[in-house]
Amino acid sequence: MADFSLDHFIDGAFHPSLSGRRFDDPEPARGRVLASVARGAADDVDRAVQAAQEAGRGWALTPVAERSRWLSRIADGIEARFEEFAAAEARDTGKPLSLCRAVDIPRAVANFRFFAGAVLHDELGCHPMEGALNYTLRRPVGVFGLISPWNLPIYLLSWKVAPALATGNTVVCKPSEVTPLSAGLLADVVREIGLPPGVFNLVHGFGPEAGQRLVEHPDVPGISFTGGTATGKIVGATASAQFKKLSLELGGKNASIVFADCDLEATIEGVARAGFANQGQICLCGSRVLVERPLLERFTEGLAAWARARVIGDPLDPATTFGSLVSLAHRDKVEGYVALAKEEGGRIVAGGRRPEDPALGEGAFFEPTVVADLPPGCRTATEEIFGPVITVHPFDTEEEAVALANAVRYGLAGSVWTQNLGRAHRVAANVESGMIWVNCWLLRDLRVPFGGMKDSGVGREGGRHSLDFYSELRNVCVKL
Ligand code: TXE
């Protein structure tokens, strides 16, 4: 018997699928069923889009200050149920409860509070010209389809919902079928506060059955997608053919570039955290560690010691610092890459296997793994693994480090670790990624542009980039 039962949230109320079909949502750390979930299909998506459309006119005419207050009420609602959200997210993803309390849930609250403010302080252009005056208007796009992944479920869903609602759109959300629980709680908060029906809708289900219908729906003019590059290609092709507004935040194979003059202890901590946070399941994770050769041996051992010091265990145990992966299937995928690493000549310096503790046997656990001696161009070092596996590679010059960092099809994020200011700025400018951190990682200001280049996606969200993405900017030119 599942602990939770999740239905779609359409037009202000919870509904099962029209087909009556459901699917099980497993609890990855315990190998049992966590939730029974309504399995959405095209007809359920059509109902949700219709509700969103009908609510759209009223919501678009709602004064900005009132929309801002609604976002604050959602933030208050999540905060009021903070522990419930944290426990649900930890059980559904396998990540430590401590991480949910420190990052996932506070960031979901912050996303709503940030855009509640951003939309109030919006500034639009005015361009006087000879004999005329131009001014810019911001208008909602309409119904947005928001498709989110399993690694940071409520963190990333709220990052889409908040600006979409703030700018006067209505939404149909399709969270990952792998981790639907916190999205269901968000829908319940929306119900509790009495947000006008149809403004926020949620359909659970699988990508090809529910997600695809949302992307191709003729009455959904905008799509924001976060997920894998392969799926992003499908979503992009469908949405672009209909000239939809489109934001794709996809995969990454990010480099952490470590120079010999770095602050060693702080860099080991920072680079290890970048590689293994959320069990390595963040698109921004630094899974390739490039080290200036004189420091290679010491640094590799420092990373290995950090990995061995993790406490792998039940996500709900306060002592746990490293949880399970998101599913048994994903654990098997990661395990397959470790086997590939060995075939490609890699030396396992730490981890590389499932934990020996029999109490963890039912869960999707895998030890944080450090691999050395791999050729930088091999599959293990160029394909996105999206798990707790980092590869370490030497370099001798700054130019070589940048060339290695850029020698992958992805371009999402990276980090540079050095105390040489000029070099830090040069490398940051030359690495082909949407974001780069210097002597830090995942330090986030919500106003900055967030997104990737190359196979890591299209578009930027964050601050006014989100306000612009989720709206139609229109120019009015008045003859004087
Ligand atoms: O992502 P998918 P998955 C990477 C990571 C991971 C891989 C696959 O490498 O191993 O992607 O993960 C919905 N039309 N990232 O399977 O398939 C799907 O239901 C419309 C990086 O989770 O991309 C889910 O809600 N929607 C990423 C969402 O897309 C479709 C974080 C993501 O699923 C669809 C997660 C379709 N045809 C994984 N097919 C990041 N950048 O953070 C699926 N979906």
Coordinates of C-alpha atoms and ligand atoms in Angstrom, one line a residue:
M1 CA 0.0 0.0 0.0
A2 CA 1.5 3.4 -1.1
D3 CA 1.9 6.2 1.5
F4 CA 0.6 8.8 -1.0
S5 CA -2.0 9.0 -3.7
L6 CA -1.5 11.7 -6.3
D7 CA -4.0 12.9 -8.8
H8 CA -3.9 15.6 -11.5
F9 CA -4.7 19.2 -10.4
I10 CA -7.0 20.7 -13.0
D11 CA -9.2 23.8 -12.7
G12 CA -8.7 24.1 -9.0
A13 CA -9.4 20.5 -8.0
F14 CA -7.8 17.1 -8.0
H15 CA -8.9 14.5 -10.6
P16 CA -7.8 11.0 -11.5
S17 CA -7.0 10.3 -15.2
L18 CA -10.0 10.1 -17.5
S19 CA -8.7 6.6 -18.3
G20 CA -8.5 5.7 -14.6
R21 CA -4.9 4.5 -15.2
R22 CA -2.3 4.9 -12.5
F23 CA 1.4 4.2 -12.0
D24 CA 3.6 3.5 -9.0
D25 CA 6.3 5.9 -7.8
P26 CA 9.0 3.9 -6.0
E27 CA 11.0 5.2 -3.0
P28 CA 14.6 4.7 -4.3
A29 CA 16.3 4.3 -1.0
R30 CA 14.0 1.6 0.3
G31 CA 12.8 -0.2 -2.9
R32 CA 9.1 0.1 -2.0
V33 CA 6.2 2.0 -3.5
L34 CA 6.0 5.6 -2.2
A35 CA 3.0 6.9 -4.1
S36 CA 0.2 5.7 -6.5
V37 CA 0.0 8.4 -9.2
A38 CA -2.6 9.2 -11.9
R39 CA -1.1 8.4 -15.3
G40 CA -2.0 11.3 -17.5
A41 CA -2.6 11.1 -21.2
A42 CA -3.5 13.5 -24.0
D43 CA -7.1 13.8 -22.9
D44 CA -6.1 14.8 -19.4
V45 CA -3.6 17.4 -20.8
D46 CA -6.4 18.7 -23.1
R47 CA -8.6 19.3 -20.0
A48 CA -5.8 21.1 -18.2
V49 CA -5.0 23.3 -21.2
Q50 CA -8.6 24.2 -21.6
A51 CA -8.8 25.2 -17.9
A52 CA -5.7 27.2 -18.2
Q53 CA -7.0 29.0 -21.3
E54 CA -10.3 29.8 -19.6
A55 CA -8.5 31.2 -16.5
G56 CA -6.0 33.1 -18.7
R57 CA -8.0 36.2 -19.5
G58 CA -8.9 36.9 -15.9
W59 CA -5.3 36.2 -14.7
A60 CA -3.8 38.4 -17.4
L61 CA -6.0 41.3 -16.2
T62 CA -5.1 40.7 -12.6
P63 CA -3.1 43.7 -11.4
V64 CA 0.7 42.9 -11.1
A65 CA 0.6 43.8 -7.4
E66 CA -2.1 41.2 -6.9
R67 CA -0.3 38.5 -8.8
S68 CA 2.8 39.3 -6.7
R69 CA 0.7 38.8 -3.6
W70 CA -0.4 35.4 -4.8
L71 CA 3.2 34.3 -5.3
S72 CA 4.0 35.4 -1.8
R73 CA 1.0 33.3 -0.5
I74 CA 2.4 30.3 -2.4
A75 CA 5.8 30.9 -0.7
D76 CA 4.1 31.2 2.7
G77 CA 2.2 28.0 2.0
I78 CA 5.3 26.0 1.2
E79 CA 7.0 27.4 4.3
A80 CA 4.1 26.5 6.5
R81 CA 4.5 22.9 5.3
F82 CA 8.4 23.0 5.1
E83 CA 9.1 19.7 6.9
E84 CA 6.4 17.9 4.9
F85 CA 7.9 19.1 1.6
A86 CA 11.5 18.3 2.8
A87 CA 10.6 14.7 3.9
A88 CA 8.6 14.1 0.7
E89 CA 11.4 15.3 -1.5
A90 CA 14.0 13.3 0.4
R91 CA 11.9 10.1 0.1
D92 CA 11.1 10.6 -3.6
T93 CA 14.6 11.5 -4.8
G94 CA 16.8 9.6 -2.3
K95 CA 18.8 12.7 -1.5
P96 CA 19.6 13.5 2.2
L97 CA 16.9 15.2 4.2
S98 CA 19.6 17.7 5.3
L99 CA 20.0 18.7 1.7
C100 CA 16.3 19.2 1.1
R101 CA 16.2 21.4 4.2
A102 CA 19.3 23.4 3.2
V103 CA 18.7 23.7 -0.5
D104 CA 15.7 22.3 -2.3
I105 CA 12.8 23.6 -0.2
P106 CA 14.4 27.0 0.8
R107 CA 15.1 27.6 -2.9
A108 CA 11.6 26.8 -3.9
V109 CA 10.3 29.4 -1.4
A110 CA 13.0 31.9 -2.6
N111 CA 11.9 31.4 -6.2
F112 CA 8.4 32.5 -5.5
R113 CA 9.5 35.4 -3.2
F114 CA 12.1 36.5 -5.8
F115 CA 9.6 36.8 -8.7
A116 CA 6.9 38.3 -6.5
G117 CA 9.4 41.1 -6.1
A118 CA 11.0 41.1 -9.5
V119 CA 7.6 41.7 -11.3
L120 CA 6.9 44.7 -9.1
H121 CA 10.2 46.3 -9.9
D122 CA 10.1 45.6 -13.6
E123 CA 11.5 48.4 -15.8
L124 CA 10.5 48.6 -19.4
G125 CA 12.2 50.7 -22.1
C126 CA 11.2 54.1 -23.4
H127 CA 13.1 55.4 -26.5
P128 CA 12.5 59.0 -27.6
M129 CA 13.5 59.7 -31.2
E130 CA 13.3 62.6 -33.5
G131 CA 9.6 63.4 -33.8
A132 CA 8.4 60.2 -32.1
L133 CA 8.4 58.4 -28.8
N134 CA 8.8 54.6 -28.3
Y135 CA 7.7 52.7 -25.3
T136 CA 7.8 48.9 -24.5
L137 CA 4.8 47.0 -23.2
R138 CA 5.0 43.6 -21.5
R139 CA 2.2 41.2 -22.2
P140 CA 1.5 37.6 -21.1
V141 CA 2.1 34.9 -23.7
G142 CA -0.9 32.7 -22.7
V143 CA -0.7 29.1 -21.5
F144 CA 2.8 27.8 -20.6
G145 CA 3.7 24.1 -20.6
L146 CA 6.3 23.6 -17.8
I147 CA 8.2 20.3 -18.0
S148 CA 10.6 19.5 -15.1
P149 CA 13.1 16.7 -14.3
W150 CA 13.7 14.4 -11.3
N151 CA 17.0 15.7 -9.9
L152 CA 15.7 18.9 -8.2
P153 CA 12.0 18.5 -8.5
I154 CA 10.4 21.4 -6.6
Y155 CA 13.5 23.6 -6.9
L156 CA 13.3 23.5 -10.7
L157 CA 9.5 23.4 -11.1
S158 CA 9.1 26.5 -8.9
W159 CA 11.8 28.2 -11.0
K160 CA 9.4 28.0 -13.9
V161 CA 6.0 28.4 -12.2
A162 CA 6.9 31.6 -10.4
P163 CA 7.9 33.9 -13.3
A164 CA 5.3 32.3 -15.6
L165 CA 2.5 33.3 -13.2
A166 CA 4.1 36.6 -12.2
T167 CA 4.0 37.7 -15.9
G168 CA 0.3 36.9 -16.2
N169 CA 0.4 33.5 -17.9
T170 CA -1.4 30.4 -16.7
V171 CA 0.4 27.1 -16.5
V172 CA 0.1 23.4 -17.1
C173 CA 3.0 21.6 -15.3
K174 CA 4.2 18.1 -16.1
P175 CA 6.7 17.0 -13.5
S176 CA 9.0 14.0 -13.9
E177 CA 7.2 10.7 -13.4
V178 CA 10.2 9.6 -11.4
T179 CA 9.6 12.2 -8.7
P180 CA 6.0 13.5 -8.7
L181 CA 5.5 14.0 -5.0
S182 CA 6.6 17.5 -4.3
A183 CA 4.7 18.8 -7.3
G184 CA 1.6 17.2 -5.9
L185 CA 2.2 19.1 -2.6
L186 CA 2.6 22.3 -4.5
A187 CA -0.7 21.8 -6.1
D188 CA -2.2 21.2 -2.6
V189 CA -0.7 24.5 -1.5
V190 CA -2.3 26.2 -4.5
R191 CA -5.6 24.7 -3.6
E192 CA -5.3 25.7 0.1
I193 CA -4.6 29.4 -0.7
G194 CA -7.5 29.5 -3.2
L195 CA -5.6 30.6 -6.3
P196 CA -8.2 31.2 -9.0
P197 CA -9.0 27.9 -10.6
G198 CA -7.2 27.1 -13.8
V199 CA -4.3 29.5 -13.2
F200 CA -2.1 26.6 -12.0
N201 CA -2.7 23.1 -13.4
L202 CA -0.7 19.9 -13.0
V203 CA -0.8 16.7 -15.0
H204 CA 1.3 13.7 -13.9
G205 CA 2.5 11.1 -16.4
F206 CA 5.2 9.9 -18.8
G207 CA 6.9 12.0 -21.3
P208 CA 5.7 10.5 -24.6
E209 CA 2.1 10.2 -23.2
A210 CA 1.6 13.4 -21.4
G211 CA 4.6 15.6 -22.0
Q212 CA 4.6 15.3 -25.7
R213 CA 0.9 16.3 -25.9
L214 CA 1.6 19.4 -23.9
V215 CA 4.5 20.4 -26.1
E216 CA 2.5 19.9 -29.3
H217 CA -0.8 21.4 -28.1
P218 CA -1.9 24.2 -30.4
D219 CA -3.2 26.2 -27.4
V220 CA 0.1 26.2 -25.6
P221 CA 2.3 29.0 -27.1
G222 CA 5.2 28.6 -24.7
I223 CA 7.3 25.7 -23.3
S224 CA 10.0 25.7 -20.6
F225 CA 11.8 22.3 -20.4
T226 CA 14.5 21.0 -18.2
G227 CA 15.8 17.5 -18.8
G228 CA 18.2 15.5 -20.9
T229 CA 19.7 16.6 -24.1
A230 CA 18.1 13.7 -26.1
T231 CA 14.6 14.6 -24.9
G232 CA 15.4 18.2 -25.3
K233 CA 15.9 17.6 -29.0
I234 CA 12.5 16.0 -29.4
V235 CA 10.8 18.8 -27.4
G236 CA 12.7 21.5 -29.3
A237 CA 11.8 20.0 -32.7
T238 CA 8.1 19.9 -31.8
A239 CA 7.9 23.3 -30.3
S240 CA 10.0 25.1 -32.9
A241 CA 7.8 23.8 -35.7
Q242 CA 5.0 25.7 -34.1
F243 CA 7.1 28.8 -33.4
K244 CA 6.5 28.5 -29.7
K245 CA 8.4 30.4 -27.1
L246 CA 11.0 27.8 -25.9
S247 CA 13.5 27.5 -23.2
L248 CA 15.6 24.3 -23.0
E249 CA 17.9 23.6 -20.0
L250 CA 19.6 20.4 -20.8
G251 CA 22.6 18.2 -19.9
G252 CA 26.1 19.1 -19.0
K253 CA 29.6 17.6 -18.7
N254 CA 31.2 20.5 -16.8
A255 CA 34.9 21.0 -16.0
S256 CA 36.4 22.1 -12.7
I257 CA 39.8 23.6 -13.7
V258 CA 42.3 23.5 -10.8
F259 CA 45.6 25.4 -11.0
A260 CA 48.6 24.6 -8.8
D261 CA 48.4 28.0 -7.0
C262 CA 44.8 27.4 -5.7
D263 CA 43.9 27.4 -2.0
L264 CA 44.3 23.6 -1.7
E265 CA 42.0 22.7 1.2
A266 CA 39.2 25.0 0.1
T267 CA 39.5 23.8 -3.5
I268 CA 39.4 20.1 -2.6
E269 CA 36.2 20.8 -0.6
G270 CA 34.7 23.0 -3.4
V271 CA 35.5 20.7 -6.3
A272 CA 34.4 17.6 -4.5
R273 CA 31.1 19.3 -3.6
A274 CA 30.7 20.4 -7.2
G275 CA 31.3 16.8 -8.3
F276 CA 29.2 14.9 -5.8
A277 CA 26.4 17.3 -4.6
N278 CA 22.9 15.6 -4.9
Q279 CA 24.8 12.4 -5.6
G280 CA 26.2 14.0 -8.8
Q281 CA 22.7 14.5 -10.1
I282 CA 22.8 18.2 -10.9
C283 CA 23.3 19.4 -14.5
L284 CA 25.8 22.0 -13.1
C285 CA 27.9 19.3 -11.4
G286 CA 31.7 19.4 -12.2
S287 CA 32.2 15.8 -13.3
R288 CA 35.5 16.5 -15.1
V289 CA 38.3 17.7 -12.8
L290 CA 41.3 19.2 -14.8
V291 CA 44.3 19.6 -12.5
E292 CA 47.6 21.4 -13.2
R293 CA 50.1 18.5 -13.3
P294 CA 52.3 19.4 -10.3
L295 CA 49.2 19.2 -8.1
L296 CA 47.6 16.1 -9.7
E297 CA 48.6 13.4 -7.2
R298 CA 47.9 15.4 -4.1
F299 CA 44.6 16.7 -5.4
T300 CA 43.4 13.4 -6.6
E301 CA 44.1 11.9 -3.2
G302 CA 42.3 14.8 -1.6
L303 CA 39.2 14.1 -3.7
A304 CA 39.3 10.4 -2.9
A305 CA 39.6 11.1 0.8
W306 CA 36.6 13.4 0.6
A307 CA 34.6 10.8 -1.2
R308 CA 35.5 8.1 1.3
A309 CA 34.4 10.3 4.2
R310 CA 30.8 10.5 2.9
V311 CA 28.2 8.9 5.1
I312 CA 26.0 6.8 2.8
G313 CA 22.7 6.0 4.3
D314 CA 19.0 6.4 4.7
P315 CA 18.1 9.9 3.3
L316 CA 15.9 10.5 6.5
D317 CA 18.8 9.8 8.9
P318 CA 20.3 13.1 10.0
A319 CA 23.8 11.5 9.9
T320 CA 23.5 10.8 6.2
T321 CA 25.5 13.1 3.9
F322 CA 25.2 11.0 0.7
G323 CA 21.9 9.4 -0.3
S324 CA 20.7 7.0 -2.9
L325 CA 20.4 7.7 -6.6
V326 CA 17.0 8.6 -7.9
S327 CA 16.2 5.0 -9.1
L328 CA 17.5 1.5 -9.5
A329 CA 17.5 2.0 -13.2
H330 CA 19.6 5.2 -12.9
R331 CA 22.0 3.4 -10.5
D332 CA 22.5 0.7 -13.1
K333 CA 23.2 3.3 -15.7
V334 CA 25.9 4.9 -13.5
E335 CA 27.3 1.5 -12.7
G336 CA 27.6 0.8 -16.4
Y337 CA 29.7 3.9 -16.8
V338 CA 32.1 2.8 -14.1
A339 CA 32.5 -0.5 -16.0
L340 CA 33.1 1.5 -19.1
A341 CA 35.7 3.7 -17.3
K342 CA 37.7 0.5 -16.4
E343 CA 37.5 -0.7 -20.0
E344 CA 38.8 2.7 -21.2
G345 CA 41.8 2.4 -18.9
G346 CA 40.6 4.3 -15.9
R347 CA 42.0 3.6 -12.4
I348 CA 39.3 3.7 -9.6
V349 CA 40.8 5.8 -6.8
A350 CA 37.7 5.8 -4.6
G351 CA 34.3 4.2 -4.7
G352 CA 33.3 2.4 -7.9
R353 CA 30.7 0.0 -6.4
R354 CA 27.5 -0.4 -4.4
P355 CA 28.0 0.1 -0.6
E356 CA 28.7 -3.2 1.3
D357 CA 26.2 -2.4 4.1
P358 CA 23.5 -5.0 3.8
A359 CA 21.0 -2.5 5.3
L360 CA 21.3 -0.5 2.1
G361 CA 20.8 -3.5 -0.2
E362 CA 17.3 -2.6 -1.3
G363 CA 18.1 0.9 -2.3
A364 CA 19.7 2.6 -5.4
F365 CA 22.9 3.4 -3.5
F366 CA 26.3 3.8 -5.2
E367 CA 29.6 5.1 -3.7
P368 CA 31.0 8.4 -4.8
T369 CA 33.6 7.5 -7.3
V370 CA 36.9 9.1 -8.4
V371 CA 38.5 7.8 -11.6
A372 CA 42.1 8.7 -12.7
D373 CA 44.3 8.0 -15.8
L374 CA 41.5 8.2 -18.4
P375 CA 42.2 9.7 -21.7
P376 CA 40.3 13.0 -21.7
G377 CA 38.6 12.3 -25.0
C378 CA 37.1 8.9 -23.9
R379 CA 33.4 8.2 -23.6
T380 CA 33.5 8.2 -19.8
A381 CA 35.0 11.7 -19.8
T382 CA 32.8 13.2 -22.5
E383 CA 29.3 11.7 -22.0
E384 CA 26.9 12.9 -19.3
I385 CA 26.7 10.3 -16.6
F386 CA 24.6 12.4 -14.2
G387 CA 25.8 10.4 -11.2
P388 CA 28.5 10.3 -8.5
V389 CA 31.4 9.7 -10.9
I390 CA 34.2 12.3 -11.5
T391 CA 37.2 11.8 -13.7
V392 CA 40.5 13.6 -13.0
H393 CA 42.8 14.7 -15.8
P394 CA 46.2 16.6 -15.9
F395 CA 47.1 19.7 -17.9
D396 CA 50.3 21.6 -18.3
T397 CA 49.2 25.0 -19.6
E398 CA 46.3 27.4 -19.3
E399 CA 45.6 27.0 -23.0
E400 CA 45.5 23.3 -22.7
A401 CA 43.1 23.5 -19.7
V402 CA 40.7 25.7 -21.7
A403 CA 40.9 23.4 -24.7
L404 CA 40.2 20.3 -22.6
A405 CA 37.3 22.1 -20.9
N406 CA 35.8 23.0 -24.3
A407 CA 36.3 19.6 -25.9
V408 CA 32.8 18.3 -25.2
R409 CA 29.5 18.8 -26.9
Y410 CA 28.0 20.5 -23.8
G411 CA 28.4 24.0 -22.6
L412 CA 26.5 24.6 -19.4
A413 CA 28.8 25.4 -16.5
G414 CA 32.3 25.2 -15.1
S415 CA 34.6 26.5 -12.3
V416 CA 38.1 27.8 -12.1
W417 CA 40.3 27.6 -9.0
T418 CA 43.3 29.8 -8.8
Q419 CA 44.6 32.8 -6.9
N420 CA 45.9 34.5 -10.0
L421 CA 43.2 37.1 -10.8
G422 CA 44.2 37.8 -14.4
R423 CA 44.2 34.1 -15.2
A424 CA 40.8 33.6 -13.5
H425 CA 39.2 36.2 -15.7
R426 CA 40.9 35.0 -18.8
V427 CA 39.9 31.4 -18.3
A428 CA 36.3 32.4 -17.3
A429 CA 36.0 34.3 -20.6
N430 CA 37.4 31.5 -22.7
V431 CA 35.5 28.5 -21.4
E432 CA 32.4 27.8 -23.6
S433 CA 29.7 27.6 -21.0
G434 CA 26.7 29.6 -20.0
M435 CA 27.9 29.9 -16.4
I436 CA 31.4 29.8 -14.8
W437 CA 32.3 30.1 -11.1
V438 CA 35.7 31.3 -9.8
N439 CA 36.9 29.8 -6.5
C440 CA 33.3 28.7 -5.7
W441 CA 30.5 26.6 -7.1
L442 CA 26.7 27.0 -7.2
L443 CA 26.8 30.4 -5.6
R444 CA 23.5 31.8 -7.1
D445 CA 22.1 35.2 -7.5
L446 CA 18.6 34.8 -9.0
R447 CA 19.0 37.9 -11.2
V448 CA 21.8 36.5 -13.4
P449 CA 21.2 34.7 -16.7
F450 CA 20.9 30.9 -16.2
G451 CA 21.3 28.5 -19.1
G452 CA 23.7 26.8 -21.4
M453 CA 25.1 26.7 -24.9
K454 CA 26.0 24.0 -27.4
D455 CA 24.1 20.8 -26.4
S456 CA 23.3 22.2 -23.0
G457 CA 20.3 24.1 -24.3
V458 CA 18.7 27.2 -25.6
G459 CA 17.7 30.4 -23.9
R460 CA 18.3 32.0 -20.5
E461 CA 16.1 32.2 -17.4
G462 CA 16.7 34.2 -14.2
G463 CA 15.8 37.7 -13.1
R464 CA 14.6 39.8 -16.0
H465 CA 15.6 37.1 -18.5
S466 CA 12.7 35.1 -17.0
L467 CA 10.4 38.1 -17.2
D468 CA 11.3 38.5 -20.8
F469 CA 11.1 34.8 -21.7
Y470 CA 7.6 34.4 -20.1
S471 CA 6.2 37.5 -21.9
E472 CA 5.7 39.1 -25.2
L473 CA 7.6 42.4 -25.4
R474 CA 5.8 44.9 -27.6
N475 CA 7.0 48.3 -28.8
V476 CA 4.6 51.2 -29.4
C477 CA 5.9 54.1 -31.5
V478 CA 3.9 57.4 -31.2
K479 CA 4.4 60.3 -33.6
L480 CA 4.8 63.5 -31.6
Ligands
TXE1 O1 15.2 13.2 -18.4 P1 14.1 13.4 -19.5 P2 15.3 12.0 -17.4 C1 19.8 14.2 -17.9 C2 20.5 13.1 -17.3 C3 19.6 12.0 -17.2 C4 18.9 12.2 -18.6 C5 17.6 11.5 -18.6 O2 21.6 12.8 -18.1 O3 20.2 10.8 -17.1 O4 18.7 13.6 -18.7 O5 16.9 11.9 -17.4 C6 9.6 14.7 -19.8 N1 7.9 15.3 -24.6 N2 19.1 15.1 -17.0 O6 14.8 10.7 -18.0 O7 13.7 12.2 -20.2 C7 9.8 13.7 -18.6 O8 8.5 13.1 -18.3 C8 7.8 16.0 -23.5 C9 19.6 16.5 -16.9 O9 14.7 12.5 -16.2 O10 14.7 14.5 -20.2 C10 10.3 14.6 -17.5 O11 9.2 15.3 -16.9 N3 8.3 15.7 -22.3 C11 18.6 17.4 -16.4 C12 11.2 15.5 -18.3 O12 10.8 15.5 -19.7 C13 9.0 14.6 -22.2 C14 17.9 16.9 -15.2 C15 12.7 15.2 -18.2 O13 12.8 13.9 -18.7 C16 9.2 13.8 -23.3 C17 17.5 15.6 -15.4 C18 8.7 14.1 -24.5 N4 8.8 13.4 -25.6 C19 18.1 14.7 -16.3 N5 10.0 12.7 -22.8 C20 19.1 18.8 -16.1 N6 19.5 19.5 -17.1 O14 19.1 19.2 -14.9 C21 10.2 12.9 -21.5 N7 9.6 14.1 -21.1

